[in-house]
XYZ file of C-alpha atoms in Angstrom:
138
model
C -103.165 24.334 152.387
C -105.735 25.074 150.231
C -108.949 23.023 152.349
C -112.660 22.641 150.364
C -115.453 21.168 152.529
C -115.850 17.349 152.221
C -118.651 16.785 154.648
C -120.404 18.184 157.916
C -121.675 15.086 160.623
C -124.187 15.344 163.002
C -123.871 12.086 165.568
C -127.059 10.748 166.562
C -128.261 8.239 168.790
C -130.166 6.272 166.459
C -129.123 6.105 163.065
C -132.438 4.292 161.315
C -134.250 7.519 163.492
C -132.284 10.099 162.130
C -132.133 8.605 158.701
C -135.849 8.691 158.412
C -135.858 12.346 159.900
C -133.424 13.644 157.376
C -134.477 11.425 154.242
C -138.488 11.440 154.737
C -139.162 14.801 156.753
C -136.529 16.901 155.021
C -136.275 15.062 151.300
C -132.492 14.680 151.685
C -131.395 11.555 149.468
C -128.890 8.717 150.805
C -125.588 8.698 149.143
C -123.708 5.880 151.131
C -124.223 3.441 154.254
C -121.352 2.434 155.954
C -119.616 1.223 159.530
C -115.444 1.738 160.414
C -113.882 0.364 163.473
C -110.558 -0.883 164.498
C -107.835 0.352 166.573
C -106.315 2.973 163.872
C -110.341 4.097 163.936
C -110.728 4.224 167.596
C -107.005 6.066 168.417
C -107.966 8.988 165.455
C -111.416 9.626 167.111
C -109.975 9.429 170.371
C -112.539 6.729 171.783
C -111.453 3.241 173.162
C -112.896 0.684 171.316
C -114.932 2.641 169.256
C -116.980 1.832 165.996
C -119.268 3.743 164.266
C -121.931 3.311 161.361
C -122.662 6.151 158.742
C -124.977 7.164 156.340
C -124.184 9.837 154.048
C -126.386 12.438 152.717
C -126.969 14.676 149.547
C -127.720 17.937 149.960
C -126.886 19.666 146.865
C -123.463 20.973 147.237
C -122.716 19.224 150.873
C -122.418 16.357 152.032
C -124.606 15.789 155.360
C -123.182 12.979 157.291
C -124.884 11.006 160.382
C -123.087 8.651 162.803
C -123.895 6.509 165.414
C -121.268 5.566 167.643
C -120.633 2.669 169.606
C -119.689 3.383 172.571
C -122.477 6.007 172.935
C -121.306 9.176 174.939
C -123.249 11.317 177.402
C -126.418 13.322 175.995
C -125.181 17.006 175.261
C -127.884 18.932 176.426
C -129.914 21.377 174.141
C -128.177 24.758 173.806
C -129.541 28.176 172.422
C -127.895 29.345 169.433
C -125.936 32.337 171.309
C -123.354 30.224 173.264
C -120.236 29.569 172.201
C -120.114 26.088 170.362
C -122.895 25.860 169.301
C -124.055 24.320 166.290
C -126.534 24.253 163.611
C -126.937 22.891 160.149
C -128.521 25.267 157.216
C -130.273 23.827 154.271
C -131.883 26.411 151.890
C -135.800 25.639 150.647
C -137.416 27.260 147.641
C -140.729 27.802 149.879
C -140.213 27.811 153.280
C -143.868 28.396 154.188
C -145.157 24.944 152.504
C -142.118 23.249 153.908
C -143.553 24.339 157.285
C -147.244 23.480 156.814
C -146.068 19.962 155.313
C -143.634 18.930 158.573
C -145.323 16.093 160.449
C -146.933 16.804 164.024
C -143.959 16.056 166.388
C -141.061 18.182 164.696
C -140.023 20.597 167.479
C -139.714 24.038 165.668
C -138.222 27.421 167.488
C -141.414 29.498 165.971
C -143.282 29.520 162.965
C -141.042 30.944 159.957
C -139.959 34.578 160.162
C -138.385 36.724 157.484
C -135.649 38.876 159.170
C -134.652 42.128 158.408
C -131.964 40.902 155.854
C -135.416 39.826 153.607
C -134.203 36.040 154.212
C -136.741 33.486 155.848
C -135.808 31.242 158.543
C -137.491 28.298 160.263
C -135.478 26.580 162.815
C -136.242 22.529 163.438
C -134.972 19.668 166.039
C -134.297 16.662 164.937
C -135.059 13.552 167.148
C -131.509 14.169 168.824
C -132.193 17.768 169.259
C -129.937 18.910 166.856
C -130.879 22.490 164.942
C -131.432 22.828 161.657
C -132.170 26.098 160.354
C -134.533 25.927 156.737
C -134.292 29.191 155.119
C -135.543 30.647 151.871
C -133.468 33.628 150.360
């Protein structure tokens, strides 16, 4: 097997929300819009009568992909980044301080940006869902 990374999905619970965060908040570009249901869809996601629709994402050299799924499951509640499963997407910035002073009043952020010991800078965002993204600048 010799895998290379195709895309990484964040499910949200309202796609035209998240689409706007991602696109207009974060300058990521749309690459695709589309929906998939059916049974052979709904048996290899493991949801009865599911359906979903997508939007696709460029971000450079991945592929960001956002779903909204009908049935819509539980909330997962907000986790810290030290338990086990969690999850966060990473997109690198060229200036991480102007990124910061341009986000719009409302983005949740973790703390203002902070260059670690490793010289890297990192400014961790919520999206409407409350999923992380980290915005660093090497």
């Amino acid at each position: 097997m010799d895998p290379t990374a195709h895309h990484y999905a964040i499910t949200v619970s309202n796609l035209d929300r998240a689409v706007a965060f991602y696109r207009d908040t974060l300058g990521l570009d749309v690459l695709s819009e589309f929906s998939v249901g059916g049974e052979a869809f709904a048996t290899g996601v493991g949801i009865d009568g599911a359906s979903a629709d997508f939007v696709h994402l460029d971000a450079g050299d991945a592929r960001i992909e956002l779903v909204e799924y009908t049935p819509e499951g539980d909330d997962h509640p907000e986790g810290e980044l030290n338990q086990p499963g969690a999850t966060h997407l990473g997109l690198e910035v060229e200036d991480l301080d102007s990124v910061y002073e341009a986000l719009p009043d409302g983005v949740e952020t973790i703390a203002e940006p902070q260059t670690t010991e490793s010289g890297t800078s990192i400014l961790f965002v919520r999206d409407p869902d409350g999923t992380l993204v980290e915005l660093l600048e090497l």
